[in-house]
mmCIF file of C-alpha atoms in Angstrom:
data_model
loop_
_atom_site.group_PDB
_atom_site.id
_atom_site.type_symbol
_atom_site.label_atom_id
_atom_site.label_comp_id
_atom_site.label_asym_id
_atom_site.label_seq_id
_atom_site.Cartn_x
_atom_site.Cartn_y
_atom_site.Cartn_z
ATOM 1 C CA SER A 1187 -28.477 5.479 -46.732
ATOM 2 C CA ALA A 1188 -27.451 7.626 -43.780
ATOM 3 C CA PRO A 1189 -28.976 6.785 -40.406
ATOM 4 C CA ARG A 1190 -31.713 9.124 -39.205
ATOM 5 C CA VAL A 1191 -32.140 10.373 -35.696
ATOM 6 C CA ASP A 1192 -35.271 9.386 -33.841
ATOM 7 C CA SER A 1193 -36.699 12.897 -33.581
ATOM 8 C CA SER A 1194 -39.587 11.689 -31.430
ATOM 9 C CA ARG A 1195 -37.222 11.493 -28.433
ATOM 10 C CA PRO A 1196 -36.670 14.754 -26.579
ATOM 11 C CA ARG A 1197 -33.166 16.177 -26.318
ATOM 12 C CA SER A 1198 -31.594 15.421 -22.954
ATOM 13 C CA SER A 1199 -28.239 15.314 -21.205
ATOM 14 C CA ILE A 1200 -28.316 11.583 -20.449
ATOM 15 C CA ALA A 1201 -25.062 9.671 -20.978
ATOM 16 C CA ALA A 1202 -26.393 7.418 -23.779
ATOM 17 C CA CYS A 1203 -28.259 8.444 -26.928
ATOM 18 C CA ILE A 1204 -30.167 5.928 -29.052
ATOM 19 C CA PHE A 1205 -29.712 5.951 -32.814
ATOM 20 C CA PHE A 1206 -31.613 3.930 -35.417
ATOM 21 C CA ASN A 1207 -29.788 1.983 -38.075
ATOM 22 C CA GLN A 1208 -32.133 1.941 -41.061
ATOM 23 C CA ALA A 1209 -30.563 -1.193 -42.528
ATOM 24 C CA SER A 1210 -30.981 -3.402 -39.471
ATOM 25 C CA ARG A 1211 -33.632 -1.369 -37.646
ATOM 26 C CA SER A 1212 -31.676 -2.140 -34.443
ATOM 27 C CA ARG A 1213 -31.018 0.238 -31.605
ATOM 28 C CA GLU A 1214 -27.368 0.853 -30.674
ATOM 29 C CA PRO A 1215 -26.491 2.800 -27.504
ATOM 30 C CA ILE A 1216 -23.605 5.201 -28.063
ATOM 31 C CA LEU A 1217 -21.925 6.655 -24.962
ATOM 32 C CA LYS A 1218 -20.931 10.260 -24.988
ATOM 33 C CA ARG A 1219 -17.334 10.487 -23.832
ATOM 34 C CA GLY A 1220 -17.948 13.349 -21.456
ATOM 35 C CA PHE A 1221 -20.244 11.225 -19.297
ATOM 36 C CA ALA A 1222 -18.149 8.038 -19.108
ATOM 37 C CA VAL A 1223 -16.344 6.416 -16.186
ATOM 38 C CA GLY A 1224 -12.573 6.416 -16.714
ATOM 39 C CA LEU A 1225 -10.400 4.419 -14.331
ATOM 40 C CA THR A 1226 -6.619 4.848 -14.325
ATOM 41 C CA ILE A 1227 -4.009 3.176 -12.166
ATOM 42 C CA THR A 1228 -0.548 4.024 -10.838
ATOM 43 C CA MET A 1229 1.933 1.577 -9.307
ATOM 44 C CA SER A 1230 5.225 2.277 -7.542
ATOM 45 C CA HIS A 1231 7.998 0.748 -5.422
ATOM 46 C CA THR A 1232 11.177 2.050 -3.801
ATOM 47 C CA GLY A 1233 14.715 1.223 -4.935
ATOM 48 C CA ASN A 1234 16.168 -1.901 -6.484
ATOM 49 C CA PHE A 1235 15.521 -5.363 -5.069
ATOM 50 C CA SER A 1236 18.093 -8.090 -4.348
ATOM 51 C CA PRO A 1237 17.911 -11.894 -4.422
ATOM 52 C CA GLY A 1238 16.550 -13.178 -1.123
ATOM 53 C CA ASP A 1239 14.796 -9.902 -0.238
ATOM 54 C CA THR A 1240 11.690 -10.233 1.926
ATOM 55 C CA GLY A 1241 8.888 -7.808 2.660
ATOM 56 C CA ARG A 1242 9.350 -5.601 -0.432
ATOM 57 C CA THR A 1243 6.199 -3.660 -1.339
ATOM 58 C CA TYR A 1244 4.339 -2.123 -4.277
ATOM 59 C CA THR A 1245 1.719 0.587 -3.753
ATOM 60 C CA THR A 1246 -1.170 0.885 -6.214
ATOM 61 C CA SER A 1247 -3.713 3.716 -6.561
ATOM 62 C CA VAL A 1248 -6.901 3.725 -8.637
ATOM 63 C CA THR A 1249 -8.381 7.048 -9.814
ATOM 64 C CA ASN A 1250 -11.575 7.845 -11.703
ATOM 65 C CA VAL A 1251 -10.622 10.457 -14.320
ATOM 66 C CA GLY A 1252 -14.017 10.262 -16.017
ATOM 67 C CA ALA A 1253 -17.096 12.425 -15.503
ATOM 68 C CA SER A 1254 -19.353 9.748 -13.990
ATOM 69 C CA ASN A 1255 -19.201 7.731 -10.785
ATOM 70 C CA THR A 1256 -18.410 4.018 -10.948
ATOM 71 C CA ASN A 1257 -21.270 1.573 -10.646
ATOM 72 C CA GLY A 1258 -20.643 -2.081 -9.759
ATOM 73 C CA ILE A 1259 -17.621 -4.198 -8.933
ATOM 74 C CA VAL A 1260 -14.120 -2.795 -9.401
ATOM 75 C CA THR A 1261 -11.350 -5.417 -9.685
ATOM 76 C CA LEU A 1262 -7.640 -4.804 -9.145
ATOM 77 C CA SER A 1263 -5.276 -7.558 -10.372
ATOM 78 C CA TYR A 1264 -1.502 -8.003 -10.161
ATOM 79 C CA SER A 1265 0.951 -9.828 -12.399
ATOM 80 C CA LEU A 1266 4.273 -10.843 -10.814
ATOM 81 C CA PRO A 1267 7.348 -12.534 -12.321
ATOM 82 C CA SER A 1268 8.101 -16.104 -11.234
ATOM 83 C CA ILE A 1269 10.990 -14.939 -9.020
ATOM 84 C CA MET A 1270 8.531 -13.104 -6.736
ATOM 85 C CA THR A 1271 6.021 -14.551 -4.300
ATOM 86 C CA ALA A 1272 3.215 -12.420 -2.878
ATOM 87 C CA THR A 1273 2.956 -12.717 0.917
ATOM 88 C CA VAL A 1274 0.510 -9.951 1.883
ATOM 89 C CA LEU A 1275 -2.170 -8.116 -0.121
ATOM 90 C CA SER A 1276 -4.335 -5.471 1.532
ATOM 91 C CA GLY A 1277 -5.852 -2.008 1.331
ATOM 92 C CA SER A 1278 -8.519 -0.027 3.179
ATOM 93 C CA GLY A 1279 -11.915 -0.977 1.719
ATOM 94 C CA TRP A 1280 -10.438 -3.600 -0.608
ATOM 95 C CA SER A 1281 -11.384 -7.272 -0.343
ATOM 96 C CA CYS A 1282 -8.201 -9.114 -1.358
ATOM 97 C CA THR A 1283 -7.396 -12.721 -2.234
ATOM 98 C CA LEU A 1284 -3.704 -13.536 -1.955
ATOM 99 C CA ALA A 1285 -3.954 -16.759 -3.992
ATOM 100 C CA THR A 1286 -5.101 -14.860 -7.093
ATOM 101 C CA SER A 1287 -3.198 -11.620 -6.362
ATOM 102 C CA SER A 1288 -6.406 -9.618 -6.801
ATOM 103 C CA CYS A 1289 -8.695 -7.275 -4.866
ATOM 104 C CA THR A 1290 -12.283 -6.099 -5.371
ATOM 105 C CA ARG A 1291 -14.623 -3.452 -4.020
ATOM 106 C CA SER A 1292 -18.144 -2.299 -4.870
ATOM 107 C CA ASP A 1293 -18.399 1.178 -3.357
ATOM 108 C CA SER A 1294 -18.886 3.879 -5.978
ATOM 109 C CA LEU A 1295 -15.826 5.946 -6.876
ATOM 110 C CA LEU A 1296 -16.771 9.560 -7.529
ATOM 111 C CA ALA A 1297 -15.573 11.303 -10.651
ATOM 112 C CA GLY A 1298 -12.152 12.815 -9.996
ATOM 113 C CA ALA A 1299 -11.620 10.810 -6.796
ATOM 114 C CA SER A 1300 -9.257 7.957 -5.852
ATOM 115 C CA TYR A 1301 -9.701 4.830 -3.772
ATOM 116 C CA PRO A 1302 -7.381 4.279 -0.780
ATOM 117 C CA PRO A 1303 -4.216 2.596 -2.101
ATOM 118 C CA ALA A 1304 -3.689 -1.156 -2.091
ATOM 119 C CA THR A 1305 -0.336 -2.669 -1.143
ATOM 120 C CA ILE A 1306 1.139 -5.986 -2.241
ATOM 121 C CA THR A 1307 4.141 -7.377 -0.352
ATOM 122 C CA VAL A 1308 6.531 -9.807 -2.042
ATOM 123 C CA ASN A 1309 9.566 -11.965 -1.343
ATOM 124 C CA VAL A 1310 12.290 -12.370 -3.960
ATOM 125 C CA SER A 1311 13.791 -15.774 -4.721
ATOM 126 C CA ALA A 1312 17.338 -16.188 -3.407
ATOM 127 C CA SER A 1313 18.344 -17.597 -6.799
ATOM 128 C CA ALA A 1314 16.927 -14.694 -8.834
ATOM 129 C CA ALA A 1315 19.289 -13.558 -11.564
ATOM 130 C CA ALA A 1316 20.188 -9.893 -11.797
ATOM 131 C CA GLY A 1317 18.171 -7.924 -14.348
ATOM 132 C CA ALA A 1318 14.951 -6.000 -14.996
ATOM 133 C CA TYR A 1319 11.670 -7.806 -14.341
ATOM 134 C CA PRO A 1320 8.134 -6.831 -15.422
ATOM 135 C CA VAL A 1321 5.657 -6.167 -12.625
ATOM 136 C CA SER A 1322 2.203 -4.847 -13.459
ATOM 137 C CA ALA A 1323 -1.328 -4.261 -12.215
ATOM 138 C CA SER A 1324 -4.643 -3.602 -13.938
ATOM 139 C CA VAL A 1325 -8.069 -2.392 -12.901
ATOM 140 C CA SER A 1326 -11.428 -3.199 -14.440
ATOM 141 C CA ALA A 1327 -15.032 -2.164 -13.914
ATOM 142 C CA GLY A 1328 -18.164 -2.880 -15.930
ATOM 143 C CA SER A 1329 -18.956 0.827 -16.092
ATOM 144 C CA ASP A 1330 -15.532 1.779 -17.489
ATOM 145 C CA VAL A 1331 -15.772 2.273 -21.261
ATOM 146 C CA ASN A 1332 -12.067 2.958 -21.873
ATOM 147 C CA SER A 1333 -9.855 0.011 -20.886
ATOM 148 C CA GLY A 1334 -6.794 1.408 -22.664
ATOM 149 C CA ASN A 1335 -5.563 3.291 -19.594
ATOM 150 C CA ASN A 1336 -6.383 0.556 -17.061
ATOM 151 C CA PRO A 1337 -3.023 -1.258 -16.792
ATOM 152 C CA ALA A 1338 0.116 0.076 -15.119
ATOM 153 C CA SER A 1339 3.664 -1.271 -15.381
ATOM 154 C CA ASP A 1340 6.325 -0.934 -12.682
ATOM 155 C CA PRO A 1341 9.521 -2.632 -13.974
ATOM 156 C CA THR A 1342 11.773 -3.707 -11.120
ATOM 157 C CA THR A 1343 15.550 -4.132 -11.150
ATOM 158 C CA ILE A 1344 17.020 -7.069 -9.282
ATOM 159 C CA GLY A 1345 20.624 -6.293 -8.408
ATOM 160 C CA SER A 1346 23.407 -8.666 -7.444
ATOM 161 C CA PRO A 1347 23.475 -9.151 -3.657
ATOM 162 C CA THR A 1348 26.474 -8.473 -1.461
ATOM 163 C CA VAL A 1349 27.621 -11.392 0.651
ATOM 164 C CA ALA A 1350 29.609 -11.297 3.898
ATOM 165 C CA THR A 1351 32.945 -13.046 3.263
ATOM 166 C CA THR A 1352 35.514 -13.417 6.051
ATOM 167 C CA VAL A 1353 39.227 -14.124 5.532
ATOM 168 C CA THR A 1354 41.483 -15.040 8.443
ATOM 169 C CA THR A 1355 44.312 -17.342 9.596
ATOM 170 C CA SER A 1356 44.754 -20.093 12.150
ATOM 171 C CA PRO A 1357 46.316 -19.242 14.444
ATOM 172 C CA ALA A 1358 45.066 -15.684 14.296
ATOM 173 C CA GLY A 1359 47.479 -12.857 13.707
ATOM 174 C CA LEU A 1360 49.350 -14.233 10.688
ATOM 175 C CA ALA A 1361 49.637 -12.222 7.498
ATOM 176 C CA PHE A 1362 47.466 -12.856 4.452
ATOM 177 C CA SER A 1363 46.437 -10.844 1.427
ATOM 178 C CA VAL A 1364 43.233 -10.184 -0.521
ATOM 179 C CA ASP A 1365 43.723 -8.913 -4.073
ATOM 180 C CA GLY A 1366 47.249 -7.860 -3.155
ATOM 181 C CA GLN A 1367 46.289 -5.967 0.013
ATOM 182 C CA THR A 1368 47.985 -7.386 3.154
ATOM 183 C CA TYR A 1369 46.168 -7.863 6.485
ATOM 184 C CA SER A 1370 47.157 -9.372 9.831
ATOM 185 C CA THR A 1371 43.741 -9.539 11.496
ATOM 186 C CA ALA A 1372 40.518 -11.229 10.401
ATOM 187 C CA GLN A 1373 38.661 -9.223 7.751
ATOM 188 C CA THR A 1374 34.995 -9.412 6.739
ATOM 189 C CA PHE A 1375 34.154 -8.028 3.315
ATOM 190 C CA GLN A 1376 30.840 -7.330 1.610
ATOM 191 C CA TRP A 1377 31.466 -8.741 -1.835
ATOM 192 C CA THR A 1378 29.070 -8.925 -4.760
ATOM 193 C CA ALA A 1379 27.800 -12.418 -5.526
ATOM 194 C CA GLY A 1380 29.515 -13.799 -8.606
ATOM 195 C CA SER A 1381 32.638 -11.635 -8.246
ATOM 196 C CA THR A 1382 36.117 -13.199 -8.059
ATOM 197 C CA LEU A 1383 39.002 -12.311 -5.744
ATOM 198 C CA THR A 1384 42.456 -13.685 -4.979
ATOM 199 C CA ILE A 1385 43.389 -14.725 -1.452
ATOM 200 C CA ALA A 1386 46.969 -15.627 -0.539
ATOM 201 C CA VAL A 1387 49.225 -16.295 2.420
ATOM 202 C CA ALA A 1388 53.023 -16.170 2.766
ATOM 203 C CA SER A 1389 54.883 -19.248 3.939
ATOM 204 C CA PRO A 1390 56.873 -19.605 6.074
ATOM 205 C CA GLN A 1391 56.279 -16.608 8.301
ATOM 206 C CA THR A 1392 56.842 -15.593 11.906
ATOM 207 C CA GLY A 1393 53.762 -15.442 14.057
ATOM 208 C CA PRO A 1394 52.841 -15.011 17.710
ATOM 209 C CA ARG A 1395 55.687 -15.579 20.234
ATOM 210 C CA SER A 1396 58.145 -15.421 17.318
ATOM 211 C CA ALA A 1397 57.171 -18.922 16.236
ATOM 212 C CA ALA A 1398 57.670 -19.938 12.609
ATOM 213 C CA TYR A 1399 54.586 -21.100 10.717
ATOM 214 C CA THR A 1400 54.396 -23.021 7.462
ATOM 215 C CA PHE A 1401 51.276 -22.931 5.314
ATOM 216 C CA GLN A 1402 49.380 -26.225 5.031
ATOM 217 C CA ARG A 1403 46.062 -25.452 3.318
ATOM 218 C CA TRP A 1404 43.143 -23.025 2.998
ATOM 219 C CA SER A 1405 39.855 -24.168 4.504
ATOM 220 C CA ASP A 1406 38.352 -24.462 0.996
ATOM 221 C CA GLY A 1407 41.224 -26.700 -0.128
ATOM 222 C CA GLY A 1408 42.765 -24.026 -2.332
ATOM 223 C CA ASP A 1409 46.441 -23.410 -3.045
ATOM 224 C CA MET A 1410 48.537 -20.929 -1.066
ATOM 225 C CA SER A 1411 47.393 -18.264 -3.564
ATOM 226 C CA HIS A 1412 44.134 -18.907 -5.407
ATOM 227 C CA THR A 1413 40.999 -17.261 -6.759
ATOM 228 C CA VAL A 1414 37.613 -17.616 -5.075
ATOM 229 C CA THR A 1415 34.173 -16.875 -6.496
ATOM 230 C CA VAL A 1416 31.643 -15.261 -4.171
ATOM 231 C CA GLY A 1417 28.467 -17.292 -3.774
ATOM 232 C CA PHE A 1418 25.099 -16.342 -2.328
ATOM 233 C CA SER A 1419 25.739 -17.395 1.288
ATOM 234 C CA PRO A 1420 28.188 -15.980 3.861
ATOM 235 C CA VAL A 1421 31.489 -17.878 3.967
ATOM 236 C CA THR A 1422 34.780 -17.846 5.871
ATOM 237 C CA TYR A 1423 38.186 -18.673 4.338
ATOM 238 C CA ILE A 1424 40.862 -19.759 6.845
ATOM 239 C CA ALA A 1425 44.555 -20.135 6.067
ATOM 240 C CA ASN A 1426 45.896 -23.011 8.195
#
């Protein structure tokens, strides 16, 4: 049979109404949506990251979009990919624990208001592969009845780093080429890690004081003309 309302209770505007279930005779509190706490979260960062980056930050804001103030502990938690290591976690009024990548606070958040933002700072592994990585945060509170809008995702792109690569000769002033372009002075390029380029030197050739020079070897042991692959650390190639 249909449940009946306990008509002995006066009508009121309290957030919870008590209904009787005739079958079980139990009382079940049902929250009216208009009176509930509703926490939402936003998370953001600036630009793409690169392998080996340090001090990159995410900013997180928590807002109460419900009609009631929060009551009790509010917990903010972060989830980072394995290529990132959190180094600093802080925010005005937040009590943060770096080891667990989480923060808490117990001051009531008024309906329609936001807490001061929290900031997590991370370092990126130097060996991180290029690609998109999931980064997320979530907020929870015992008084929040709708957990569906509590997480936030902030996918982060890790790009390929550029690496300083210098090409020169010994003695200085001899001609060499990089991908077909000829130079006669030392050149430092910013090349993308993993890219390939061809370095070459002519032999014999006339150098300083009209002396003749014959190629012996590149500093990496490569042939007079050979292809190099850019690594993750700065490097210098010398034609001897």
